Amino acid sequence: MNKNMSRREFVATAGLFAGMMGLVGCGGSGSAATTAAASSAAADAGLGLVTDGKLTVGTSPDFPPFENLENDQYVGLDIDLAQALADKLGLELEMKTLQFDAIVPAVAAGGQVDLGISGITIDPEREEQVDFSDSYYIDDLSVVAMKANTDITADTFADALNQAGVTIAVQSGTTAESYAQENFPNATTQPYGNATDAFAAMQAGQANAVITNKAVGAKMVSESYTDAQVIKEIATGEEYGVAVSKDNSALLDAVNDALAAITDDGTLDSIVNKYFG
């Protein structure tokens, strides 16, 4: 749980709801359909949504435990977070699959998704393209290698990876990619469209190691790649945030208000504990 998250009162959207519902009440015996329509209109007011009544969220569902597909269903911490935000805003949630490195550009361009929620680290380069909500989770990086690879250990990984002929698999567009390029310049940093492909490449002998987020590395080696192991955890203190278009300050404010609300009422803690408790 991020202790630095600002705690702002959830008032903007709530005020809109109250005003709209008051108007419905003045009409006497309004129908349930009228009430529902008023609620939807209240939630949509000024938020500049791609689709009226819906919160459309871009994600790359190959990053467990944050987002994944199980039986064609979106699951994970970020999916639960997106649902909680949509609920607070009185909107229907619609998830949209994008490759990770396409999410921030899609949010910035507008017209495709309202938000990006996909384990996205808040960093200066991304902040040039989009705005970010208050952070909702702090993570680190990890180095993963096959158990049979005794050349890469917690004590030797820094030198072992920074060698010509060594290939490090990463997910394209991630902080792991940047870290590998900056810290192991003699090696080849090989980006893949998703984390699963990066791990599969290592397992197939096409890469010597994977660098990924700590929580993802732990999840992968405990469930899907049990012949691999986390060699080293790297304390980077990355803060995850919700990406919002720079042209939509109203939606950014509404998301921050909703985040504050689910923090104060314990919902965010429950979501995090579900996956890390």
mmCIF file of N, CA, C and O in Angstrom, residues 122-197:
data_model
loop_
_atom_site.group_PDB
_atom_site.id
_atom_site.type_symbol
_atom_site.label_atom_id
_atom_site.label_comp_id
_atom_site.label_asym_id
_atom_site.label_seq_id
_atom_site.Cartn_x
_atom_site.Cartn_y
_atom_site.Cartn_z
ATOM 1 N N ILE A 122 5.149 5.559 -13.071
ATOM 2 C CA ILE A 122 5.169 7.001 -13.296
ATOM 3 C C ILE A 122 6.627 7.424 -13.482
ATOM 4 O O ILE A 122 7.450 7.269 -12.579
ATOM 5 N N ASP A 123 6.954 7.927 -14.668
ATOM 6 C CA ASP A 123 8.319 8.403 -14.894
ATOM 7 C C ASP A 123 8.285 9.646 -15.780
ATOM 8 O O ASP A 123 7.285 9.923 -16.450
ATOM 9 N N PRO A 124 9.360 10.430 -15.764
ATOM 10 C CA PRO A 124 9.365 11.711 -16.487
ATOM 11 C C PRO A 124 9.092 11.589 -17.978
ATOM 12 O O PRO A 124 8.405 12.446 -18.556
ATOM 13 N N GLU A 125 9.612 10.542 -18.612
ATOM 14 C CA GLU A 125 9.399 10.384 -20.050
ATOM 15 C C GLU A 125 7.924 10.181 -20.371
ATOM 16 O O GLU A 125 7.388 10.785 -21.309
ATOM 17 N N ARG A 126 7.257 9.348 -19.592
ATOM 18 C CA ARG A 126 5.828 9.127 -19.822
ATOM 19 C C ARG A 126 5.017 10.365 -19.449
ATOM 20 O O ARG A 126 3.984 10.650 -20.072
ATOM 21 N N GLU A 127 5.491 11.106 -18.440
ATOM 22 C CA GLU A 127 4.759 12.305 -18.024
ATOM 23 C C GLU A 127 4.813 13.407 -19.072
ATOM 24 O O GLU A 127 4.045 14.367 -18.995
ATOM 25 N N GLU A 128 5.691 13.268 -20.049
ATOM 26 C CA GLU A 128 5.679 14.213 -21.161
ATOM 27 C C GLU A 128 4.496 13.948 -22.096
ATOM 28 O O GLU A 128 4.063 14.844 -22.819
ATOM 29 N N GLN A 129 3.977 12.715 -22.047
ATOM 30 C CA GLN A 129 2.894 12.337 -22.953
ATOM 31 C C GLN A 129 1.524 12.362 -22.287
ATOM 32 O O GLN A 129 0.527 12.714 -22.928
ATOM 33 N N VAL A 130 1.468 11.929 -21.031
ATOM 34 C CA VAL A 130 0.191 11.812 -20.327
ATOM 35 C C VAL A 130 0.341 12.341 -18.901
ATOM 36 O O VAL A 130 1.457 12.516 -18.406
ATOM 37 N N ASP A 131 -0.793 12.554 -18.259
ATOM 38 C CA ASP A 131 -0.808 12.835 -16.827
ATOM 39 C C ASP A 131 -1.012 11.520 -16.084
ATOM 40 O O ASP A 131 -1.559 10.561 -16.643
ATOM 41 N N PHE A 132 -0.594 11.493 -14.826
ATOM 42 C CA PHE A 132 -0.781 10.312 -13.996
ATOM 43 C C PHE A 132 -1.569 10.650 -12.744
ATOM 44 O O PHE A 132 -1.437 11.739 -12.181
ATOM 45 N N SER A 133 -2.355 9.687 -12.322
ATOM 46 C CA SER A 133 -3.050 9.797 -11.046
ATOM 47 C C SER A 133 -2.042 9.690 -9.910
ATOM 48 O O SER A 133 -0.852 9.429 -10.121
ATOM 49 N N ASP A 134 -2.525 9.874 -8.690
ATOM 50 C CA ASP A 134 -1.725 9.522 -7.521
ATOM 51 C C ASP A 134 -1.355 8.047 -7.642
ATOM 52 O O ASP A 134 -2.102 7.250 -8.219
ATOM 53 N N SER A 135 -0.211 7.673 -7.095
ATOM 54 C CA SER A 135 0.219 6.278 -7.211
ATOM 55 C C SER A 135 -0.632 5.373 -6.331
ATOM 56 O O SER A 135 -1.159 5.789 -5.301
ATOM 57 N N TYR A 136 -0.758 4.122 -6.769
ATOM 58 C CA TYR A 136 -1.576 3.168 -6.020
ATOM 59 C C TYR A 136 -0.799 1.923 -5.611
ATOM 60 O O TYR A 136 -1.306 1.100 -4.839
ATOM 61 N N TYR A 137 0.439 1.772 -6.103
ATOM 62 C CA TYR A 137 1.247 0.602 -5.733
ATOM 63 C C TYR A 137 2.712 0.918 -5.994
ATOM 64 O O TYR A 137 3.034 1.640 -6.947
ATOM 65 N N ILE A 138 3.596 0.408 -5.136
ATOM 66 C CA ILE A 138 5.037 0.574 -5.311
ATOM 67 C C ILE A 138 5.668 -0.796 -5.542
ATOM 68 O O ILE A 138 5.420 -1.737 -4.784
ATOM 69 N N ASP A 139 6.478 -0.895 -6.586
ATOM 70 C CA ASP A 139 7.110 -2.168 -6.940
ATOM 71 C C ASP A 139 8.594 -1.951 -7.215
ATOM 72 O O ASP A 139 9.061 -0.814 -7.327
ATOM 73 N N ASP A 140 9.350 -3.035 -7.299
ATOM 74 C CA ASP A 140 10.766 -3.010 -7.647
ATOM 75 C C ASP A 140 10.981 -3.881 -8.880
ATOM 76 O O ASP A 140 10.031 -4.428 -9.435
ATOM 77 N N LEU A 141 12.228 -4.020 -9.286
ATOM 78 C CA LEU A 141 12.569 -4.899 -10.403
ATOM 79 C C LEU A 141 13.220 -6.173 -9.885
ATOM 80 O O LEU A 141 13.647 -6.247 -8.731
ATOM 81 N N SER A 142 13.301 -7.177 -10.750
ATOM 82 C CA SER A 142 13.995 -8.410 -10.389
ATOM 83 C C SER A 142 14.675 -8.996 -11.620
ATOM 84 O O SER A 142 14.257 -8.761 -12.758
ATOM 85 N N VAL A 143 15.741 -9.747 -11.357
ATOM 86 C CA VAL A 143 16.456 -10.487 -12.396
ATOM 87 C C VAL A 143 16.097 -11.958 -12.244
ATOM 88 O O VAL A 143 16.214 -12.526 -11.150
ATOM 89 N N VAL A 144 15.654 -12.573 -13.323
ATOM 90 C CA VAL A 144 15.250 -13.974 -13.303
ATOM 91 C C VAL A 144 16.124 -14.749 -14.289
ATOM 92 O O VAL A 144 16.410 -14.268 -15.391
ATOM 93 N N ALA A 145 16.574 -15.933 -13.877
ATOM 94 C CA ALA A 145 17.357 -16.799 -14.761
ATOM 95 C C ALA A 145 16.930 -18.241 -14.540
ATOM 96 O O ALA A 145 16.266 -18.568 -13.539
ATOM 97 N N MET A 146 17.271 -19.105 -15.465
ATOM 98 C CA MET A 146 16.956 -20.520 -15.311
ATOM 99 C C MET A 146 17.768 -21.106 -14.149
ATOM 100 O O MET A 146 18.929 -20.731 -13.937
ATOM 101 N N LYS A 147 17.188 -22.025 -13.418
ATOM 102 C CA LYS A 147 17.895 -22.654 -12.303
ATOM 103 C C LYS A 147 19.156 -23.371 -12.765
ATOM 104 O O LYS A 147 20.146 -23.443 -12.029
ATOM 105 N N ALA A 148 19.128 -23.880 -13.984
ATOM 106 C CA ALA A 148 20.280 -24.607 -14.512
ATOM 107 C C ALA A 148 21.439 -23.688 -14.888
ATOM 108 O O ALA A 148 22.571 -24.144 -15.088
ATOM 109 N N ASN A 149 21.162 -22.398 -14.963
ATOM 110 C CA ASN A 149 22.193 -21.433 -15.341
ATOM 111 C C ASN A 149 22.950 -20.988 -14.097
ATOM 112 O O ASN A 149 22.596 -20.016 -13.439
ATOM 113 N N THR A 150 24.030 -21.679 -13.789
ATOM 114 C CA THR A 150 24.785 -21.386 -12.565
ATOM 115 C C THR A 150 25.764 -20.227 -12.746
ATOM 116 O O THR A 150 26.417 -19.818 -11.779
ATOM 117 N N ASP A 151 25.853 -19.685 -13.961
ATOM 118 C CA ASP A 151 26.748 -18.548 -14.195
ATOM 119 C C ASP A 151 26.178 -17.242 -13.647
ATOM 120 O O ASP A 151 26.924 -16.288 -13.407
ATOM 121 N N ILE A 152 24.847 -17.201 -13.491
ATOM 122 C CA ILE A 152 24.196 -15.977 -13.024
ATOM 123 C C ILE A 152 23.670 -16.214 -11.619
ATOM 124 O O ILE A 152 22.741 -16.997 -11.409
ATOM 125 N N THR A 153 24.280 -15.565 -10.646
ATOM 126 C CA THR A 153 23.873 -15.698 -9.244
ATOM 127 C C THR A 153 23.668 -14.307 -8.653
ATOM 128 O O THR A 153 23.971 -13.284 -9.291
ATOM 129 N N ALA A 154 23.175 -14.264 -7.426
ATOM 130 C CA ALA A 154 22.959 -12.986 -6.755
ATOM 131 C C ALA A 154 24.254 -12.203 -6.603
ATOM 132 O O ALA A 154 24.260 -10.966 -6.600
ATOM 133 N N ASP A 155 25.372 -12.906 -6.482
ATOM 134 C CA ASP A 155 26.670 -12.247 -6.296
ATOM 135 C C ASP A 155 27.341 -11.873 -7.610
ATOM 136 O O ASP A 155 28.125 -10.916 -7.663
ATOM 137 N N THR A 156 27.035 -12.614 -8.671
ATOM 138 C CA THR A 156 27.764 -12.408 -9.931
ATOM 139 C C THR A 156 26.940 -11.766 -11.030
ATOM 140 O O THR A 156 27.481 -11.467 -12.101
ATOM 141 N N PHE A 157 25.645 -11.557 -10.812
ATOM 142 C CA PHE A 157 24.765 -11.163 -11.917
ATOM 143 C C PHE A 157 25.206 -9.865 -12.595
ATOM 144 O O PHE A 157 25.093 -9.725 -13.819
ATOM 145 N N ALA A 158 25.707 -8.894 -11.826
ATOM 146 C CA ALA A 158 26.064 -7.598 -12.409
ATOM 147 C C ALA A 158 27.133 -7.761 -13.484
ATOM 148 O O ALA A 158 27.035 -7.176 -14.573
ATOM 149 N N ASP A 159 28.164 -8.557 -13.197
ATOM 150 C CA ASP A 159 29.218 -8.795 -14.189
ATOM 151 C C ASP A 159 28.790 -9.826 -15.224
ATOM 152 O O ASP A 159 29.110 -9.690 -16.413
ATOM 153 N N ALA A 160 28.069 -10.845 -14.766
ATOM 154 C CA ALA A 160 27.684 -11.933 -15.674
ATOM 155 C C ALA A 160 26.765 -11.444 -16.787
ATOM 156 O O ALA A 160 26.848 -11.927 -17.927
ATOM 157 N N LEU A 161 25.900 -10.494 -16.473
ATOM 158 C CA LEU A 161 24.969 -10.008 -17.489
ATOM 159 C C LEU A 161 25.587 -8.954 -18.395
ATOM 160 O O LEU A 161 25.141 -8.775 -19.535
ATOM 161 N N ASN A 162 26.585 -8.256 -17.921
ATOM 162 C CA ASN A 162 27.165 -7.167 -18.708
ATOM 163 C C ASN A 162 28.307 -7.677 -19.584
ATOM 164 O O ASN A 162 29.447 -7.210 -19.496
ATOM 165 N N GLN A 163 27.964 -8.636 -20.425
ATOM 166 C CA GLN A 163 28.960 -9.269 -21.282
ATOM 167 C C GLN A 163 28.450 -9.351 -22.715
ATOM 168 O O GLN A 163 27.254 -9.549 -22.947
ATOM 169 N N ALA A 164 29.371 -9.193 -23.654
ATOM 170 C CA ALA A 164 29.007 -9.416 -25.049
ATOM 171 C C ALA A 164 28.571 -10.866 -25.219
ATOM 172 O O ALA A 164 29.148 -11.773 -24.617
ATOM 173 N N GLY A 165 27.532 -11.086 -25.997
ATOM 174 C CA GLY A 165 27.008 -12.435 -26.199
ATOM 175 C C GLY A 165 25.892 -12.805 -25.254
ATOM 176 O O GLY A 165 25.244 -13.836 -25.429
ATOM 177 N N VAL A 166 25.659 -11.969 -24.235
ATOM 178 C CA VAL A 166 24.566 -12.202 -23.290
ATOM 179 C C VAL A 166 23.314 -11.487 -23.796
ATOM 180 O O VAL A 166 23.382 -10.331 -24.243
ATOM 181 N N THR A 167 22.169 -12.166 -23.734
ATOM 182 C CA THR A 167 20.898 -11.573 -24.140
ATOM 183 C C THR A 167 19.975 -11.481 -22.935
ATOM 184 O O THR A 167 19.772 -12.465 -22.222
ATOM 185 N N ILE A 168 19.424 -10.292 -22.715
ATOM 186 C CA ILE A 168 18.497 -10.060 -21.604
ATOM 187 C C ILE A 168 17.120 -9.794 -22.202
ATOM 188 O O ILE A 168 16.932 -8.846 -22.977
ATOM 189 N N ALA A 169 16.142 -10.618 -21.853
ATOM 190 C CA ALA A 169 14.782 -10.466 -22.362
ATOM 191 C C ALA A 169 13.991 -9.520 -21.456
ATOM 192 O O ALA A 169 14.071 -9.612 -20.224
ATOM 193 N N VAL A 170 13.257 -8.613 -22.068
ATOM 194 C CA VAL A 170 12.440 -7.649 -21.337
ATOM 195 C C VAL A 170 11.134 -7.441 -22.095
ATOM 196 O O VAL A 170 11.014 -7.811 -23.262
ATOM 197 N N GLN A 171 10.167 -6.830 -21.425
ATOM 198 C CA GLN A 171 8.948 -6.428 -22.114
ATOM 199 C C GLN A 171 9.176 -5.046 -22.707
ATOM 200 O O GLN A 171 9.672 -4.125 -22.039
ATOM 201 N N SER A 172 8.804 -4.897 -23.958
ATOM 202 C CA SER A 172 9.045 -3.652 -24.688
ATOM 203 C C SER A 172 8.350 -2.461 -24.030
ATOM 204 O O SER A 172 7.189 -2.538 -23.625
ATOM 205 N N GLY A 173 9.091 -1.357 -23.926
ATOM 206 C CA GLY A 173 8.516 -0.114 -23.409
ATOM 207 C C GLY A 173 8.449 -0.017 -21.907
ATOM 208 O O GLY A 173 7.878 0.943 -21.375
ATOM 209 N N THR A 174 9.036 -0.975 -21.187
ATOM 210 C CA THR A 174 8.959 -0.988 -19.734
ATOM 211 C C THR A 174 10.197 -0.370 -19.104
ATOM 212 O O THR A 174 11.233 -0.173 -19.739
ATOM 213 N N THR A 175 10.105 -0.099 -17.793
ATOM 214 C CA THR A 175 11.268 0.376 -17.060
ATOM 215 C C THR A 175 12.337 -0.711 -16.990
ATOM 216 O O THR A 175 13.520 -0.397 -16.862
ATOM 217 N N ALA A 176 11.933 -1.976 -17.078
ATOM 218 C CA ALA A 176 12.913 -3.067 -17.107
ATOM 219 C C ALA A 176 13.795 -2.958 -18.345
ATOM 220 O O ALA A 176 15.010 -3.201 -18.279
ATOM 221 N N GLU A 177 13.210 -2.588 -19.467
ATOM 222 C CA GLU A 177 13.990 -2.406 -20.685
ATOM 223 C C GLU A 177 15.009 -1.285 -20.503
ATOM 224 O O GLU A 177 16.190 -1.430 -20.851
ATOM 225 N N SER A 178 14.559 -0.162 -19.951
ATOM 226 C CA SER A 178 15.469 0.962 -19.723
ATOM 227 C C SER A 178 16.580 0.590 -18.755
ATOM 228 O O SER A 178 17.750 0.936 -18.967
ATOM 229 N N TYR A 179 16.218 -0.145 -17.701
ATOM 230 C CA TYR A 179 17.218 -0.546 -16.704
ATOM 231 C C TYR A 179 18.278 -1.441 -17.332
ATOM 232 O O TYR A 179 19.482 -1.260 -17.091
ATOM 233 N N ALA A 180 17.856 -2.396 -18.132
ATOM 234 C CA ALA A 180 18.798 -3.319 -18.766
ATOM 235 C C ALA A 180 19.736 -2.567 -19.710
ATOM 236 O O ALA A 180 20.949 -2.808 -19.717
ATOM 237 N N GLN A 181 19.197 -1.660 -20.486
ATOM 238 C CA GLN A 181 20.021 -0.908 -21.433
ATOM 239 C C GLN A 181 21.041 -0.031 -20.718
ATOM 240 O O GLN A 181 22.185 0.089 -21.160
ATOM 241 N N GLU A 182 20.624 0.560 -19.601
ATOM 242 C CA GLU A 182 21.508 1.480 -18.888
ATOM 243 C C GLU A 182 22.569 0.761 -18.060
ATOM 244 O O GLU A 182 23.700 1.251 -17.930
ATOM 245 N N ASN A 183 22.200 -0.396 -17.492
ATOM 246 C CA ASN A 183 23.097 -1.052 -16.543
ATOM 247 C C ASN A 183 23.909 -2.192 -17.141
ATOM 248 O O ASN A 183 24.913 -2.611 -16.546
ATOM 249 N N PHE A 184 23.470 -2.696 -18.288
ATOM 250 C CA PHE A 184 24.197 -3.793 -18.933
ATOM 251 C C PHE A 184 24.444 -3.447 -20.407
ATOM 252 O O PHE A 184 23.958 -4.132 -21.311
ATOM 253 N N PRO A 185 25.208 -2.383 -20.652
ATOM 254 C CA PRO A 185 25.370 -1.899 -22.027
ATOM 255 C C PRO A 185 26.113 -2.859 -22.942
ATOM 256 O O PRO A 185 25.965 -2.772 -24.171
ATOM 257 N N ASN A 186 26.897 -3.766 -22.384
ATOM 258 C CA ASN A 186 27.645 -4.714 -23.223
ATOM 259 C C ASN A 186 26.786 -5.887 -23.680
ATOM 260 O O ASN A 186 27.152 -6.599 -24.618
ATOM 261 N N ALA A 187 25.675 -6.092 -23.011
ATOM 262 C CA ALA A 187 24.764 -7.177 -23.377
ATOM 263 C C ALA A 187 23.778 -6.701 -24.433
ATOM 264 O O ALA A 187 23.656 -5.506 -24.708
ATOM 265 N N THR A 188 23.033 -7.638 -24.987
ATOM 266 C CA THR A 188 21.942 -7.316 -25.918
ATOM 267 C C THR A 188 20.629 -7.328 -25.152
ATOM 268 O O THR A 188 20.267 -8.347 -24.560
ATOM 269 N N THR A 189 19.953 -6.200 -25.126
ATOM 270 C CA THR A 189 18.629 -6.130 -24.516
ATOM 271 C C THR A 189 17.603 -6.440 -25.589
ATOM 272 O O THR A 189 17.470 -5.699 -26.574
ATOM 273 N N GLN A 190 16.885 -7.548 -25.426
ATOM 274 C CA GLN A 190 15.924 -7.999 -26.438
ATOM 275 C C GLN A 190 14.496 -7.768 -25.951
ATOM 276 O O GLN A 190 14.019 -8.446 -25.040
ATOM 277 N N PRO A 191 13.786 -6.796 -26.538
ATOM 278 C CA PRO A 191 12.404 -6.542 -26.112
ATOM 279 C C PRO A 191 11.406 -7.499 -26.760
ATOM 280 O O PRO A 191 11.570 -7.905 -27.917
ATOM 281 N N TYR A 192 10.381 -7.844 -25.991
ATOM 282 C CA TYR A 192 9.273 -8.669 -26.474
ATOM 283 C C TYR A 192 7.970 -7.926 -26.203
ATOM 284 O O TYR A 192 7.892 -7.088 -25.299
ATOM 285 N N GLY A 193 6.963 -8.256 -26.979
ATOM 286 C CA GLY A 193 5.692 -7.560 -26.854
ATOM 287 C C GLY A 193 5.004 -7.754 -25.523
ATOM 288 O O GLY A 193 4.230 -6.906 -25.087
ATOM 289 N N ASN A 194 5.265 -8.877 -24.863
ATOM 290 C CA ASN A 194 4.649 -9.119 -23.557
ATOM 291 C C ASN A 194 5.603 -9.906 -22.671
ATOM 292 O O ASN A 194 6.596 -10.478 -23.137
ATOM 293 N N ALA A 195 5.309 -9.917 -21.385
ATOM 294 C CA ALA A 195 6.191 -10.558 -20.410
ATOM 295 C C ALA A 195 6.271 -12.063 -20.628
ATOM 296 O O ALA A 195 7.336 -12.672 -20.452
ATOM 297 N N THR A 196 5.160 -12.679 -21.005
ATOM 298 C CA THR A 196 5.148 -14.125 -21.221
ATOM 299 C C THR A 196 6.132 -14.529 -22.307
ATOM 300 O O THR A 196 6.854 -15.530 -22.164
ATOM 301 N N ASP A 197 6.190 -13.764 -23.384
ATOM 302 C CA ASP A 197 7.125 -14.075 -24.464
ATOM 303 C C ASP A 197 8.573 -13.926 -24.008
ATOM 304 O O ASP A 197 9.452 -14.679 -24.445
#
